[in-house]
JSON list of C-alpha atoms in Angstrom, two decimals:
[
{"chain": "A", "resi": 1, "resn": "MET", "atom": "CA", "xyz": [0.18, 115.50, 91.73]},
{"chain": "A", "resi": 2, "resn": "THR", "atom": "CA", "xyz": [2.05, 117.93, 89.61]},
{"chain": "A", "resi": 3, "resn": "ARG", "atom": "CA", "xyz": [5.89, 118.24, 91.19]},
{"chain": "A", "resi": 4, "resn": "PHE", "atom": "CA", "xyz": [9.16, 120.55, 90.69]},
{"chain": "A", "resi": 5, "resn": "THR", "atom": "CA", "xyz": [11.85, 119.72, 88.58]},
{"chain": "A", "resi": 6, "resn": "THR", "atom": "CA", "xyz": [14.95, 117.82, 89.47]},
{"chain": "A", "resi": 7, "resn": "ALA", "atom": "CA", "xyz": [16.78, 121.15, 89.68]},
{"chain": "A", "resi": 8, "resn": "GLU", "atom": "CA", "xyz": [14.09, 122.69, 91.91]},
{"chain": "A", "resi": 9, "resn": "ARG", "atom": "CA", "xyz": [13.45, 120.10, 94.45]},
{"chain": "A", "resi": 10, "resn": "ASP", "atom": "CA", "xyz": [17.65, 120.57, 94.40]},
{"chain": "A", "resi": 11, "resn": "ASP", "atom": "CA", "xyz": [17.57, 124.14, 95.15]},
{"chain": "A", "resi": 12, "resn": "LEU", "atom": "CA", "xyz": [14.26, 123.63, 97.60]},
{"chain": "A", "resi": 13, "resn": "LYS", "atom": "CA", "xyz": [16.17, 120.80, 99.72]},
{"chain": "A", "resi": 14, "resn": "VAL", "atom": "CA", "xyz": [19.32, 123.14, 100.24]},
{"chain": "A", "resi": 15, "resn": "TRP", "atom": "CA", "xyz": [16.99, 125.72, 101.33]},
{"chain": "A", "resi": 16, "resn": "ALA", "atom": "CA", "xyz": [14.99, 123.47, 103.67]},
{"chain": "A", "resi": 17, "resn": "ARG", "atom": "CA", "xyz": [18.11, 122.05, 104.52]},
{"chain": "A", "resi": 18, "resn": "ILE", "atom": "CA", "xyz": [19.81, 125.54, 105.78]},
{"chain": "A", "resi": 19, "resn": "HIS", "atom": "CA", "xyz": [16.48, 126.86, 107.77]},
{"chain": "A", "resi": 20, "resn": "VAL", "atom": "CA", "xyz": [15.95, 123.59, 109.70]},
{"chain": "A", "resi": 21, "resn": "ARG", "atom": "CA", "xyz": [19.19, 123.11, 110.65]},
{"chain": "A", "resi": 22, "resn": "GLY", "atom": "CA", "xyz": [19.56, 126.91, 111.78]},
{"chain": "A", "resi": 23, "resn": "GLY", "atom": "CA", "xyz": [16.59, 126.50, 113.82]},
{"chain": "A", "resi": 24, "resn": "TYR", "atom": "CA", "xyz": [15.62, 130.18, 114.52]},
{"chain": "A", "resi": 25, "resn": "GLU", "atom": "CA", "xyz": [12.42, 129.68, 112.45]},
{"chain": "A", "resi": 26, "resn": "PRO", "atom": "CA", "xyz": [9.19, 127.14, 113.82]},
{"chain": "A", "resi": 27, "resn": "ILE", "atom": "CA", "xyz": [7.82, 124.83, 111.35]},
{"chain": "A", "resi": 28, "resn": "ASP", "atom": "CA", "xyz": [5.02, 127.38, 109.77]},
{"chain": "A", "resi": 29, "resn": "GLU", "atom": "CA", "xyz": [7.89, 130.15, 109.16]},
{"chain": "A", "resi": 30, "resn": "ILE", "atom": "CA", "xyz": [9.93, 128.08, 107.80]},
{"chain": "A", "resi": 31, "resn": "GLU", "atom": "CA", "xyz": [7.31, 126.98, 105.02]},
{"chain": "A", "resi": 32, "resn": "ASP", "atom": "CA", "xyz": [6.10, 130.30, 104.29]},
{"chain": "A", "resi": 33, "resn": "ILE", "atom": "CA", "xyz": [9.71, 131.08, 103.52]},
{"chain": "A", "resi": 34, "resn": "LEU", "atom": "CA", "xyz": [10.04, 128.48, 101.40]},
{"chain": "A", "resi": 35, "resn": "LEU", "atom": "CA", "xyz": [7.06, 129.36, 99.71]},
{"chain": "A", "resi": 36, "resn": "ASP", "atom": "CA", "xyz": [8.37, 132.46, 99.12]},
{"chain": "A", "resi": 37, "resn": "LEU", "atom": "CA", "xyz": [11.36, 131.52, 97.31]},
{"chain": "A", "resi": 38, "resn": "THR", "atom": "CA", "xyz": [10.25, 128.94, 94.86]},
{"chain": "A", "resi": 39, "resn": "GLU", "atom": "CA", "xyz": [7.86, 131.44, 93.69]},
{"chain": "A", "resi": 40, "resn": "GLU", "atom": "CA", "xyz": [10.54, 131.96, 91.33]},
{"chain": "A", "resi": 41, "resn": "PHE", "atom": "CA", "xyz": [10.31, 128.19, 90.09]},
{"chain": "A", "resi": 42, "resn": "ASP", "atom": "CA", "xyz": [9.36, 127.93, 86.32]},
{"chain": "A", "resi": 43, "resn": "SER", "atom": "CA", "xyz": [7.05, 124.71, 86.84]},
{"chain": "A", "resi": 44, "resn": "ARG", "atom": "CA", "xyz": [3.35, 125.64, 87.28]},
{"chain": "A", "resi": 45, "resn": "ILE", "atom": "CA", "xyz": [2.19, 123.91, 89.94]},
{"chain": "A", "resi": 46, "resn": "SER", "atom": "CA", "xyz": [-1.05, 124.36, 92.10]},
{"chain": "A", "resi": 47, "resn": "GLU", "atom": "CA", "xyz": [-0.43, 126.25, 95.42]},
{"chain": "A", "resi": 48, "resn": "ARG", "atom": "CA", "xyz": [-2.03, 122.82, 96.82]},
{"chain": "A", "resi": 49, "resn": "ASP", "atom": "CA", "xyz": [1.22, 120.44, 95.08]},
{"chain": "A", "resi": 50, "resn": "ARG", "atom": "CA", "xyz": [3.42, 123.58, 96.23]},
{"chain": "A", "resi": 51, "resn": "GLN", "atom": "CA", "xyz": [2.56, 123.18, 99.44]},
{"chain": "A", "resi": 52, "resn": "SER", "atom": "CA", "xyz": [3.16, 119.55, 99.37]},
{"chain": "A", "resi": 53, "resn": "GLU", "atom": "CA", "xyz": [6.38, 119.32, 98.06]},
{"chain": "A", "resi": 54, "resn": "ILE", "atom": "CA", "xyz": [7.61, 122.18, 100.72]},
{"chain": "A", "resi": 55, "resn": "ARG", "atom": "CA", "xyz": [6.16, 120.17, 103.60]},
{"chain": "A", "resi": 56, "resn": "SER", "atom": "CA", "xyz": [8.16, 116.84, 101.81]},
{"chain": "A", "resi": 57, "resn": "ALA", "atom": "CA", "xyz": [11.20, 118.61, 101.77]},
{"chain": "A", "resi": 58, "resn": "VAL", "atom": "CA", "xyz": [10.86, 120.00, 105.58]},
{"chain": "A", "resi": 59, "resn": "ILE", "atom": "CA", "xyz": [10.08, 116.20, 106.81]},
{"chain": "A", "resi": 60, "resn": "GLN", "atom": "CA", "xyz": [12.91, 114.92, 104.59]},
{"chain": "A", "resi": 61, "resn": "GLU", "atom": "CA", "xyz": [15.22, 117.60, 106.26]},
{"chain": "A", "resi": 62, "resn": "ILE", "atom": "CA", "xyz": [14.10, 117.06, 109.92]},
{"chain": "A", "resi": 63, "resn": "GLU", "atom": "CA", "xyz": [14.22, 113.51, 110.07]},
{"chain": "A", "resi": 64, "resn": "ALA", "atom": "CA", "xyz": [17.98, 113.62, 108.74]},
{"chain": "A", "resi": 65, "resn": "LEU", "atom": "CA", "xyz": [18.78, 115.71, 111.21]},
{"chain": "A", "resi": 66, "resn": "ARG", "atom": "CA", "xyz": [17.17, 113.88, 114.42]},
{"chain": "A", "resi": 67, "resn": "SER", "atom": "CA", "xyz": [18.87, 110.73, 112.71]},
{"chain": "A", "resi": 68, "resn": "GLU", "atom": "CA", "xyz": [22.42, 112.68, 112.98]},
{"chain": "A", "resi": 69, "resn": "GLN", "atom": "CA", "xyz": [21.69, 114.17, 116.58]},
{"chain": "A", "resi": 70, "resn": "ALA", "atom": "CA", "xyz": [21.62, 110.48, 118.24]},
{"chain": "A", "resi": 71, "resn": "GLU", "atom": "CA", "xyz": [25.02, 110.31, 117.59]},
{"chain": "A", "resi": 72, "resn": "TRP", "atom": "CA", "xyz": [26.20, 113.92, 118.64]},
{"chain": "A", "resi": 73, "resn": "SER", "atom": "CA", "xyz": [28.20, 114.33, 121.91]},
{"chain": "A", "resi": 74, "resn": "VAL", "atom": "CA", "xyz": [26.38, 115.80, 125.01]},
{"chain": "A", "resi": 75, "resn": "LEU", "atom": "CA", "xyz": [27.77, 119.47, 124.62]},
{"chain": "A", "resi": 76, "resn": "THR", "atom": "CA", "xyz": [27.76, 120.70, 121.00]},
{"chain": "A", "resi": 77, "resn": "ASP", "atom": "CA", "xyz": [29.60, 123.43, 119.12]},
{"chain": "A", "resi": 78, "resn": "PHE", "atom": "CA", "xyz": [26.50, 125.64, 119.16]},
{"chain": "A", "resi": 79, "resn": "ASP", "atom": "CA", "xyz": [25.91, 124.66, 122.75]},
{"chain": "A", "resi": 80, "resn": "ARG", "atom": "CA", "xyz": [28.91, 126.32, 123.50]},
{"chain": "A", "resi": 81, "resn": "LEU", "atom": "CA", "xyz": [28.06, 129.21, 120.93]},
{"chain": "A", "resi": 82, "resn": "GLU", "atom": "CA", "xyz": [24.70, 129.64, 122.95]},
{"chain": "A", "resi": 83, "resn": "LEU", "atom": "CA", "xyz": [26.65, 129.33, 126.91]},
{"chain": "A", "resi": 84, "resn": "ALA", "atom": "CA", "xyz": [28.77, 132.19, 125.48]},
{"chain": "A", "resi": 85, "resn": "PHE", "atom": "CA", "xyz": [26.09, 134.16, 124.14]},
{"chain": "A", "resi": 86, "resn": "ASP", "atom": "CA", "xyz": [24.56, 134.02, 127.66]},
{"chain": "A", "resi": 87, "resn": "MET", "atom": "CA", "xyz": [27.66, 134.94, 129.62]},
{"chain": "A", "resi": 88, "resn": "LEU", "atom": "CA", "xyz": [28.30, 137.87, 127.16]},
{"chain": "A", "resi": 89, "resn": "GLU", "atom": "CA", "xyz": [24.84, 139.49, 128.39]},
{"chain": "A", "resi": 90, "resn": "ASP", "atom": "CA", "xyz": [25.90, 138.76, 132.20]},
{"chain": "A", "resi": 91, "resn": "LYS", "atom": "CA", "xyz": [28.55, 141.00, 131.19]},
{"chain": "A", "resi": 92, "resn": "ASP", "atom": "CA", "xyz": [26.57, 143.62, 129.71]},
{"chain": "A", "resi": 93, "resn": "ILE", "atom": "CA", "xyz": [27.56, 142.82, 126.10]},
{"chain": "A", "resi": 94, "resn": "VAL", "atom": "CA", "xyz": [24.52, 142.78, 123.94]},
{"chain": "A", "resi": 95, "resn": "ALA", "atom": "CA", "xyz": [24.66, 139.30, 122.32]},
{"chain": "A", "resi": 96, "resn": "ARG", "atom": "CA", "xyz": [22.34, 138.65, 119.12]},
{"chain": "A", "resi": 97, "resn": "GLN", "atom": "CA", "xyz": [21.97, 135.48, 117.12]},
{"chain": "A", "resi": 98, "resn": "ASN", "atom": "CA", "xyz": [20.50, 135.30, 113.32]},
{"chain": "A", "resi": 99, "resn": "PHE", "atom": "CA", "xyz": [20.31, 139.21, 113.97]},
{"chain": "A", "resi": 100, "resn": "THR", "atom": "CA", "xyz": [18.66, 140.69, 110.39]},
{"chain": "A", "resi": 101, "resn": "CYS", "atom": "CA", "xyz": [19.31, 140.06, 107.26]},
{"chain": "A", "resi": 102, "resn": "CYS", "atom": "CA", "xyz": [22.71, 141.29, 106.82]},
{"chain": "A", "resi": 103, "resn": "GLY", "atom": "CA", "xyz": [25.55, 143.34, 108.14]},
{"chain": "A", "resi": 104, "resn": "SER", "atom": "CA", "xyz": [24.42, 146.70, 107.15]},
{"chain": "A", "resi": 105, "resn": "CYS", "atom": "CA", "xyz": [21.07, 146.18, 108.77]},
{"chain": "A", "resi": 106, "resn": "GLY", "atom": "CA", "xyz": [22.30, 144.38, 111.72]},
{"chain": "A", "resi": 107, "resn": "ALA", "atom": "CA", "xyz": [24.52, 147.40, 112.07]},
{"chain": "A", "resi": 108, "resn": "THR", "atom": "CA", "xyz": [21.77, 149.85, 112.09]},
{"chain": "A", "resi": 109, "resn": "GLU", "atom": "CA", "xyz": [18.98, 147.88, 114.38]},
{"chain": "A", "resi": 110, "resn": "ILE", "atom": "CA", "xyz": [21.63, 146.73, 116.83]},
{"chain": "A", "resi": 111, "resn": "GLY", "atom": "CA", "xyz": [20.71, 150.22, 118.62]},
{"chain": "A", "resi": 112, "resn": "ILE", "atom": "CA", "xyz": [17.32, 148.95, 119.59]},
{"chain": "A", "resi": 113, "resn": "GLU", "atom": "CA", "xyz": [18.15, 145.95, 120.86]},
{"chain": "A", "resi": 114, "resn": "ILE", "atom": "CA", "xyz": [20.85, 147.96, 123.08]},
{"chain": "A", "resi": 115, "resn": "GLU", "atom": "CA", "xyz": [17.79, 150.72, 124.22]},
{"chain": "A", "resi": 116, "resn": "GLU", "atom": "CA", "xyz": [15.76, 147.33, 124.98]},
{"chain": "A", "resi": 117, "resn": "PHE", "atom": "CA", "xyz": [18.77, 145.87, 127.23]},
{"chain": "A", "resi": 118, "resn": "GLU", "atom": "CA", "xyz": [18.99, 149.39, 128.84]},
{"chain": "A", "resi": 119, "resn": "ALA", "atom": "CA", "xyz": [15.17, 149.68, 129.99]},
{"chain": "A", "resi": 120, "resn": "TYR", "atom": "CA", "xyz": [15.78, 146.86, 132.54]},
{"chain": "A", "resi": 121, "resn": "GLY", "atom": "CA", "xyz": [18.51, 149.15, 134.09]},
{"chain": "A", "resi": 122, "resn": "ARG", "atom": "CA", "xyz": [21.85, 148.03, 133.21]},
{"chain": "A", "resi": 123, "resn": "PRO", "atom": "CA", "xyz": [23.52, 150.08, 130.82]},
{"chain": "A", "resi": 124, "resn": "ALA", "atom": "CA", "xyz": [25.24, 147.84, 128.11]},
{"chain": "A", "resi": 125, "resn": "ARG", "atom": "CA", "xyz": [28.67, 148.03, 127.02]},
{"chain": "A", "resi": 126, "resn": "GLY", "atom": "CA", "xyz": [29.04, 146.70, 123.89]},
{"chain": "A", "resi": 127, "resn": "TYR", "atom": "CA", "xyz": [27.22, 144.20, 121.18]},
{"chain": "A", "resi": 128, "resn": "VAL", "atom": "CA", "xyz": [28.10, 141.12, 119.31]},
{"chain": "A", "resi": 129, "resn": "PHE", "atom": "CA", "xyz": [26.06, 139.85, 116.64]},
{"chain": "A", "resi": 130, "resn": "PHE", "atom": "CA", "xyz": [25.58, 137.44, 113.76]},
{"chain": "A", "resi": 131, "resn": "HIS", "atom": "CA", "xyz": [23.30, 138.10, 110.99]},
{"chain": "A", "resi": 132, "resn": "GLN", "atom": "CA", "xyz": [20.98, 135.55, 109.05]},
{"chain": "A", "resi": 133, "resn": "GLN", "atom": "CA", "xyz": [23.57, 135.25, 106.22]},
{"chain": "A", "resi": 134, "resn": "ASP", "atom": "CA", "xyz": [25.97, 134.49, 108.44]},
{"chain": "A", "resi": 135, "resn": "THR", "atom": "CA", "xyz": [23.88, 131.52, 109.78]},
{"chain": "A", "resi": 136, "resn": "GLU", "atom": "CA", "xyz": [23.95, 130.32, 106.45]},
{"chain": "A", "resi": 137, "resn": "SER", "atom": "CA", "xyz": [27.81, 130.09, 105.92]},
{"chain": "A", "resi": 138, "resn": "ALA", "atom": "CA", "xyz": [27.75, 128.83, 109.31]},
{"chain": "A", "resi": 139, "resn": "ILE", "atom": "CA", "xyz": [25.87, 125.36, 108.32]},
{"chain": "A", "resi": 140, "resn": "GLU", "atom": "CA", "xyz": [27.25, 125.33, 105.20]},
{"chain": "A", "resi": 141, "resn": "THR", "atom": "CA", "xyz": [31.09, 125.97, 105.89]},
{"chain": "A", "resi": 142, "resn": "GLY", "atom": "CA", "xyz": [31.91, 125.66, 109.37]},
{"chain": "A", "resi": 143, "resn": "HIS", "atom": "CA", "xyz": [32.82, 129.31, 109.94]},
{"chain": "A", "resi": 144, "resn": "LEU", "atom": "CA", "xyz": [30.85, 131.93, 111.79]},
{"chain": "A", "resi": 145, "resn": "TYR", "atom": "CA", "xyz": [31.59, 135.44, 111.37]},
{"chain": "A", "resi": 146, "resn": "LEU", "atom": "CA", "xyz": [30.60, 138.22, 114.34]},
{"chain": "A", "resi": 147, "resn": "SER", "atom": "CA", "xyz": [30.46, 142.15, 114.42]},
{"chain": "A", "resi": 148, "resn": "TYR", "atom": "CA", "xyz": [30.98, 143.46, 117.70]},
{"chain": "A", "resi": 149, "resn": "GLY", "atom": "CA", "xyz": [31.20, 146.93, 118.76]},
{"chain": "A", "resi": 150, "resn": "ALA", "atom": "CA", "xyz": [31.11, 149.21, 122.00]},
{"chain": "A", "resi": 151, "resn": "SER", "atom": "CA", "xyz": [27.35, 150.69, 122.88]},
{"chain": "A", "resi": 152, "resn": "ARG", "atom": "CA", "xyz": [28.95, 154.25, 123.80]},
{"chain": "A", "resi": 153, "resn": "ASN", "atom": "CA", "xyz": [32.54, 155.52, 124.12]},
{"chain": "A", "resi": 154, "resn": "THR", "atom": "CA", "xyz": [33.28, 154.49, 120.43]},
{"chain": "A", "resi": 155, "resn": "ALA", "atom": "CA", "xyz": [37.22, 155.14, 120.92]},
{"chain": "A", "resi": 156, "resn": "ASP", "atom": "CA", "xyz": [39.24, 152.59, 119.22]},
{"chain": "A", "resi": 157, "resn": "GLY", "atom": "CA", "xyz": [40.29, 151.04, 122.08]},
{"chain": "A", "resi": 158, "resn": "VAL", "atom": "CA", "xyz": [37.16, 150.53, 124.18]},
{"chain": "A", "resi": 159, "resn": "ILE", "atom": "CA", "xyz": [35.99, 148.71, 121.14]},
{"chain": "A", "resi": 160, "resn": "LEU", "atom": "CA", "xyz": [38.63, 146.47, 120.81]},
{"chain": "A", "resi": 161, "resn": "GLU", "atom": "CA", "xyz": [38.61, 145.77, 124.65]},
{"chain": "A", "resi": 162, "resn": "VAL", "atom": "CA", "xyz": [34.83, 145.03, 123.85]},
{"chain": "A", "resi": 163, "resn": "GLY", "atom": "CA", "xyz": [36.24, 142.63, 121.01]},
{"chain": "A", "resi": 164, "resn": "GLN", "atom": "CA", "xyz": [38.80, 141.00, 122.97]},
{"chain": "A", "resi": 165, "resn": "GLU", "atom": "CA", "xyz": [36.72, 140.02, 125.78]},
{"chain": "A", "resi": 166, "resn": "ILE", "atom": "CA", "xyz": [34.36, 138.31, 123.41]},
{"chain": "A", "resi": 167, "resn": "VAL", "atom": "CA", "xyz": [37.29, 136.36, 121.80]},
{"chain": "A", "resi": 168, "resn": "ASP", "atom": "CA", "xyz": [38.33, 135.32, 125.43]},
{"chain": "A", "resi": 169, "resn": "THR", "atom": "CA", "xyz": [34.76, 134.17, 125.97]},
{"chain": "A", "resi": 170, "resn": "LEU", "atom": "CA", "xyz": [34.06, 131.80, 123.01]},
{"chain": "A", "resi": 171, "resn": "LYS", "atom": "CA", "xyz": [37.76, 130.66, 123.88]},
{"chain": "A", "resi": 172, "resn": "SER", "atom": "CA", "xyz": [36.69, 129.98, 127.37]},
{"chain": "A", "resi": 173, "resn": "VAL", "atom": "CA", "xyz": [33.80, 127.88, 126.88]},
{"chain": "A", "resi": 174, "resn": "GLY", "atom": "CA", "xyz": [36.04, 125.68, 124.47]},
{"chain": "A", "resi": 175, "resn": "LEU", "atom": "CA", "xyz": [35.11, 127.14, 120.64]},
{"chain": "A", "resi": 176, "resn": "LYS", "atom": "CA", "xyz": [37.97, 128.00, 118.17]},
{"chain": "A", "resi": 177, "resn": "VAL", "atom": "CA", "xyz": [38.52, 131.69, 117.42]},
{"chain": "A", "resi": 178, "resn": "HIS", "atom": "CA", "xyz": [40.19, 133.33, 114.88]},
{"chain": "A", "resi": 179, "resn": "TRP", "atom": "CA", "xyz": [40.82, 137.32, 115.26]},
{"chain": "A", "resi": 180, "resn": "ASP", "atom": "CA", "xyz": [43.52, 139.12, 114.69]},
{"chain": "A", "resi": 181, "resn": "GLY", "atom": "CA", "xyz": [42.97, 142.56, 116.67]},
{"chain": "A", "resi": 182, "resn": "LYS", "atom": "CA", "xyz": [42.19, 144.74, 114.28]},
{"chain": "A", "resi": 183, "resn": "LEU", "atom": "CA", "xyz": [38.95, 146.88, 114.17]},
{"chain": "A", "resi": 184, "resn": "GLU", "atom": "CA", "xyz": [38.02, 146.23, 110.23]},
{"chain": "A", "resi": 185, "resn": "HIS", "atom": "CA", "xyz": [38.10, 142.52, 110.92]},
{"chain": "A", "resi": 186, "resn": "ARG", "atom": "CA", "xyz": [35.53, 140.52, 112.04]},
{"chain": "A", "resi": 187, "resn": "ILE", "atom": "CA", "xyz": [35.92, 137.80, 114.79]},
{"chain": "A", "resi": 188, "resn": "GLY", "atom": "CA", "xyz": [35.84, 134.40, 113.06]},
{"chain": "A", "resi": 189, "resn": "VAL", "atom": "CA", "xyz": [34.70, 131.14, 115.15]},
{"chain": "A", "resi": 190, "resn": "SER", "atom": "CA", "xyz": [35.51, 127.64, 113.41]},
{"chain": "A", "resi": 191, "resn": "LEU", "atom": "CA", "xyz": [32.58, 125.19, 114.31]},
{"chain": "A", "resi": 192, "resn": "ASP", "atom": "CA", "xyz": [30.93, 122.26, 113.86]},
{"chain": "A", "resi": 193, "resn": "TRP", "atom": "CA", "xyz": [26.75, 123.30, 113.46]},
{"chain": "A", "resi": 194, "resn": "GLN", "atom": "CA", "xyz": [25.06, 121.01, 115.14]},
{"chain": "A", "resi": 195, "resn": "ARG", "atom": "CA", "xyz": [21.50, 122.45, 116.52]},
{"chain": "A", "resi": 196, "resn": "ARG", "atom": "CA", "xyz": [19.54, 119.91, 117.86]},
{"chain": "A", "resi": 197, "resn": "TRP", "atom": "CA", "xyz": [15.90, 120.09, 116.43]},
{"chain": "A", "resi": 198, "resn": "GLU", "atom": "CA", "xyz": [13.47, 119.94, 119.56]},
{"chain": "A", "resi": 199, "resn": "GLY", "atom": "CA", "xyz": [10.10, 120.67, 117.77]},
{"chain": "A", "resi": 200, "resn": "PRO", "atom": "CA", "xyz": [7.82, 118.17, 116.36]},
{"chain": "A", "resi": 201, "resn": "VAL", "atom": "CA", "xyz": [7.59, 116.52, 112.89]},
{"chain": "A", "resi": 202, "resn": "PRO", "atom": "CA", "xyz": [5.03, 118.01, 111.22]},
{"chain": "A", "resi": 203, "resn": "GLN", "atom": "CA", "xyz": [2.43, 115.49, 108.88]},
{"chain": "A", "resi": 204, "resn": "PRO", "atom": "CA", "xyz": [2.30, 115.14, 105.34]},
{"chain": "A", "resi": 205, "resn": "LEU", "atom": "CA", "xyz": [0.04, 116.84, 103.63]},
{"chain": "A", "resi": 206, "resn": "LYS", "atom": "CA", "xyz": [-2.63, 115.49, 101.43]},
{"chain": "A", "resi": 207, "resn": "ARG", "atom": "CA", "xyz": [-3.10, 116.65, 97.62]},
{"chain": "A", "resi": 208, "resn": "TRP", "atom": "CA", "xyz": [-6.61, 117.56, 98.63]},
{"chain": "A", "resi": 209, "resn": "PRO", "atom": "CA", "xyz": [-7.41, 119.56, 102.25]},
{"chain": "A", "resi": 210, "resn": "PHE", "atom": "CA", "xyz": [-10.27, 117.22, 103.02]}
]
């Protein structure tokens, strides 16, 4: 079996860790993402060997996470974050996690989410989201940043009211929030990203598919 270099494996491990701990994609999607990322590697290995390396990295990261989460408290910071987002939706603030690849795309596409929310007969007062790059940063650094805004009335005062409501909700569930109340600054949350892996652990791939 031909293998990746040590440096390539290190990169693969980082990517696998981020997506496994992020928890937003099923295993097959994680592996597809890693297949795309490893296409840039210099090692010339067969497609089957590449799939096997990726499967091995994913298994290792899942098993490491499952071992860690056995020692976690019943309620983690990620659980608190999910609770806060559910509470905000109950308050007619559209809340999305891991939404689009970046802030620019999120700001462009949040309008579609608002329209879908309002299709159920509830007018949205505002929105909050963090994007995929934010997720990666939160996993690696423990700092998450949220974009927010008002859905219709975009007067500064209205937007700031939505921002303050988001801050108050996050604090009410026990999260540490940092925001100076300025329009040009996103809402910061300090958290230990502990999201449990609740899916299956895949089986290692054989070198030959038979």
